[in-house]
Amino acid sequence: NAEAYYVGVSPDTAEADLRQRRELTGGGSAAWSDAAPVRAALAGGVLILDGLERAERNVLPTLNNLLENRELALDDGRRLVPEWRLAQLREEVDVPLLPVPQTFRVIALASPAPPFTGRALDPPLRSRLQAHVVPSFDVDELPPHEDLAAACAALLEIERNNAVAAAASRSSDTTFAFSGTAIKRVARHASDA
């Protein structure tokens, strides 16, 4: 059961929101604070990037190396590296190295631009992601309220099995059956019933 880390991407999202930022501590001094993508990578969790098409083009390339190689140089001098390369790199470099477990996954949610508003993803970033189109549906297609909990539990079990199978096979080709928007529709339907 991997922990999920969420980043809501907007036109105001900066590189510091994806790596590290300086924050004031209780004693009045400043310290580096890891952003959600770094925390997700270190924990071997699932990073959810929502609204990828809304980001400025110069911000998302920050994540390219993390997505492709599981590596990222941090502003505080530390460096994220895949755990299988840790021993080799410790002999070659003289910086603090932090292992990124193989269980680290990224789910990026985006509306395709075009036809929707937003920016098209740059080709290097797009090549690191797998597209899965989630068709829209009418909330009337949802099961009655008493069946909704069972349907959601079944979907969660399918997703959990997909994630476990992907981690076991070291595959990044896992797709998920429903989007954040679909989940919101299900929740709205449940609260109305």
Coordinates of C-alpha atoms in Angstrom, one line a residue:
N1 CA 0.0 0.0 0.0
A2 CA 1.9 3.0 -1.3
E3 CA 1.3 6.4 0.1
A4 CA 0.0 9.0 -2.5
Y5 CA 1.5 12.5 -2.8
Y6 CA -0.6 15.1 -4.7
V7 CA 0.5 18.1 -6.7
G8 CA -2.2 20.3 -8.3
V9 CA -0.5 21.9 -11.2
S10 CA -1.5 25.4 -12.3
P11 CA 0.1 28.2 -14.3
D12 CA 1.6 29.4 -11.0
T13 CA 3.4 26.2 -10.3
A14 CA 7.1 26.8 -10.0
E15 CA 10.2 24.6 -10.0
A16 CA 10.3 25.0 -6.2
D17 CA 6.9 23.3 -6.0
L18 CA 8.4 20.3 -7.7
R19 CA 11.8 20.0 -6.0
Q20 CA 12.6 22.1 -2.9
R21 CA 12.0 25.5 -1.4
R22 CA 13.5 27.5 1.4
E23 CA 11.1 27.8 4.4
L24 CA 11.5 29.6 7.7
T25 CA 11.8 27.3 10.7
G26 CA 10.5 28.0 14.2
G27 CA 13.9 29.5 15.3
G28 CA 13.8 32.1 12.5
S29 CA 16.4 30.5 10.3
A30 CA 15.7 29.0 6.8
A31 CA 15.9 25.4 5.8
W32 CA 15.2 23.4 2.7
S33 CA 11.9 21.7 2.5
D34 CA 11.3 18.8 0.1
A35 CA 8.3 19.2 -2.3
A36 CA 5.8 16.4 -2.9
P37 CA 7.6 14.8 -5.9
V38 CA 10.8 14.5 -3.8
R39 CA 8.9 13.1 -0.8
A40 CA 7.0 10.6 -3.0
A41 CA 10.3 9.4 -4.7
L42 CA 12.0 8.9 -1.3
A43 CA 9.1 7.0 0.1
G44 CA 8.6 4.9 -3.0
G45 CA 5.1 6.2 -3.1
V46 CA 2.7 7.3 -5.9
L47 CA 3.0 10.9 -7.1
I48 CA -0.2 12.3 -8.6
L49 CA 0.3 15.3 -10.9
D50 CA -3.1 16.7 -11.6
G51 CA -3.7 19.2 -14.4
L52 CA -0.4 18.7 -16.2
E53 CA -1.6 20.7 -19.3
R54 CA -1.9 23.9 -17.2
A55 CA 1.8 24.1 -16.3
E56 CA 4.2 26.6 -17.9
R57 CA 6.5 24.8 -20.4
N58 CA 9.7 25.7 -18.6
V59 CA 8.5 24.1 -15.3
L60 CA 7.9 20.4 -16.0
P61 CA 11.3 19.6 -17.6
T62 CA 12.4 19.7 -13.9
L63 CA 10.8 16.3 -13.6
N64 CA 12.2 14.7 -16.8
N65 CA 15.2 13.0 -15.2
L66 CA 13.2 11.9 -12.2
L67 CA 10.6 10.2 -14.4
E68 CA 13.1 8.6 -16.8
N69 CA 16.1 7.7 -14.6
R70 CA 14.8 8.1 -11.0
E71 CA 17.5 10.8 -10.5
L72 CA 17.2 14.4 -9.4
A73 CA 19.8 16.9 -8.1
L74 CA 18.3 18.9 -5.2
D75 CA 19.1 22.5 -4.3
D76 CA 20.4 21.5 -0.8
G77 CA 23.2 19.4 -2.5
R78 CA 21.6 16.0 -2.1
R79 CA 20.9 13.8 -5.1
L80 CA 18.1 11.3 -5.6
V81 CA 19.3 8.1 -7.4
P82 CA 17.7 4.7 -8.1
E83 CA 18.4 2.3 -5.3
W84 CA 20.0 -0.2 -7.6
R85 CA 22.7 2.4 -8.5
L86 CA 23.4 3.6 -5.0
A87 CA 26.5 1.5 -4.2
Q88 CA 28.1 2.3 -7.6
L89 CA 27.5 6.1 -7.4
R90 CA 28.7 6.3 -3.8
E91 CA 32.2 5.4 -5.0
E92 CA 32.0 7.9 -7.9
V93 CA 30.6 11.1 -6.4
D94 CA 31.1 13.0 -3.2
V95 CA 27.5 14.2 -2.5
P96 CA 24.8 12.8 -0.2
L97 CA 22.9 10.2 -2.2
L98 CA 19.3 9.3 -1.4
P99 CA 17.8 6.0 -2.8
V100 CA 14.6 6.1 -4.9
P101 CA 12.8 2.7 -4.4
Q102 CA 11.6 0.9 -7.5
T103 CA 8.0 1.2 -6.2
F104 CA 8.0 4.9 -7.0
R105 CA 5.2 5.6 -9.6
V106 CA 3.8 8.7 -11.2
I107 CA 0.2 9.2 -12.3
A108 CA -0.3 12.3 -14.4
L109 CA -3.8 13.6 -15.0
A110 CA -4.3 16.0 -18.0
S111 CA -6.9 17.0 -20.5
P112 CA -5.4 16.6 -24.0
A113 CA -4.6 20.0 -25.6
P114 CA -5.9 20.3 -28.2
P115 CA -8.9 19.9 -28.3
F116 CA -9.2 21.2 -24.7
T117 CA -7.7 24.4 -23.4
G118 CA -4.2 24.2 -22.0
R119 CA -0.7 23.6 -23.3
A120 CA 0.5 20.6 -25.2
L121 CA 3.2 18.7 -23.2
D122 CA 6.7 19.0 -24.5
P123 CA 7.8 15.8 -26.4
P124 CA 10.5 14.7 -23.9
L125 CA 8.1 14.8 -21.0
R126 CA 5.2 13.2 -23.1
S127 CA 7.5 10.3 -24.1
R128 CA 8.0 9.4 -20.4
L129 CA 4.2 9.0 -19.8
Q130 CA 1.7 6.5 -21.0
A131 CA -1.6 7.8 -22.2
H132 CA -4.9 6.2 -21.2
V133 CA -8.1 7.9 -22.4
V134 CA -10.9 7.7 -19.8
P135 CA -14.2 8.2 -21.6
S136 CA -16.8 10.4 -20.0
F137 CA -20.0 8.9 -18.7
D138 CA -23.3 10.1 -17.4
V139 CA -23.8 9.9 -13.7
D140 CA -27.1 8.1 -14.4
E141 CA -25.0 5.2 -15.6
L142 CA -23.7 4.7 -12.0
P143 CA -25.2 1.9 -10.0
P144 CA -27.8 2.7 -7.3
H145 CA -26.4 4.0 -4.0
E146 CA -26.5 0.7 -2.2
D147 CA -24.4 -0.9 -5.0
L148 CA -22.0 2.1 -5.2
A149 CA -19.8 1.1 -2.2
A150 CA -19.4 -2.4 -3.6
A151 CA -18.5 -0.9 -7.1
C152 CA -15.9 1.5 -5.6
A153 CA -14.4 -1.3 -3.5
A154 CA -14.2 -3.5 -6.7
L155 CA -12.4 -0.6 -8.6
L156 CA -10.0 -0.1 -5.7
E157 CA -9.2 -3.8 -5.6
I158 CA -8.5 -3.8 -9.4
E159 CA -6.2 -0.8 -9.0
R160 CA -4.4 -2.3 -6.1
N161 CA -3.8 -5.5 -8.0
N162 CA -2.6 -3.5 -11.0
A163 CA -0.1 -1.6 -8.8
V164 CA 1.2 -4.8 -7.1
A165 CA 1.6 -6.5 -10.5
A166 CA 3.5 -3.5 -11.9
A167 CA 5.8 -3.3 -8.9
A168 CA 6.5 -7.0 -9.0
S169 CA 7.3 -6.9 -12.7
R170 CA 9.2 -3.6 -12.4
S171 CA 6.9 -2.3 -15.2
S172 CA 5.9 1.3 -15.7
D173 CA 3.2 0.3 -18.2
T174 CA 0.4 0.2 -15.7
T175 CA -2.8 2.1 -16.5
F176 CA -5.6 3.0 -14.1
A177 CA -9.2 2.6 -14.9
F178 CA -10.6 5.9 -13.7
S179 CA -9.7 9.5 -13.5
G180 CA -10.0 12.1 -10.7
T181 CA -13.0 13.6 -12.5
A182 CA -14.7 10.2 -12.6
I183 CA -14.1 9.8 -8.9
K184 CA -15.6 13.2 -8.2
R185 CA -18.7 12.3 -10.2
V186 CA -19.0 9.0 -8.2
A187 CA -18.7 10.9 -4.9
R188 CA -21.2 13.6 -6.0
H189 CA -23.6 10.9 -7.1
A190 CA -23.2 9.1 -3.7
S191 CA -23.9 12.3 -1.7
D192 CA -27.0 13.0 -3.8
A193 CA -28.5 9.6 -3.2

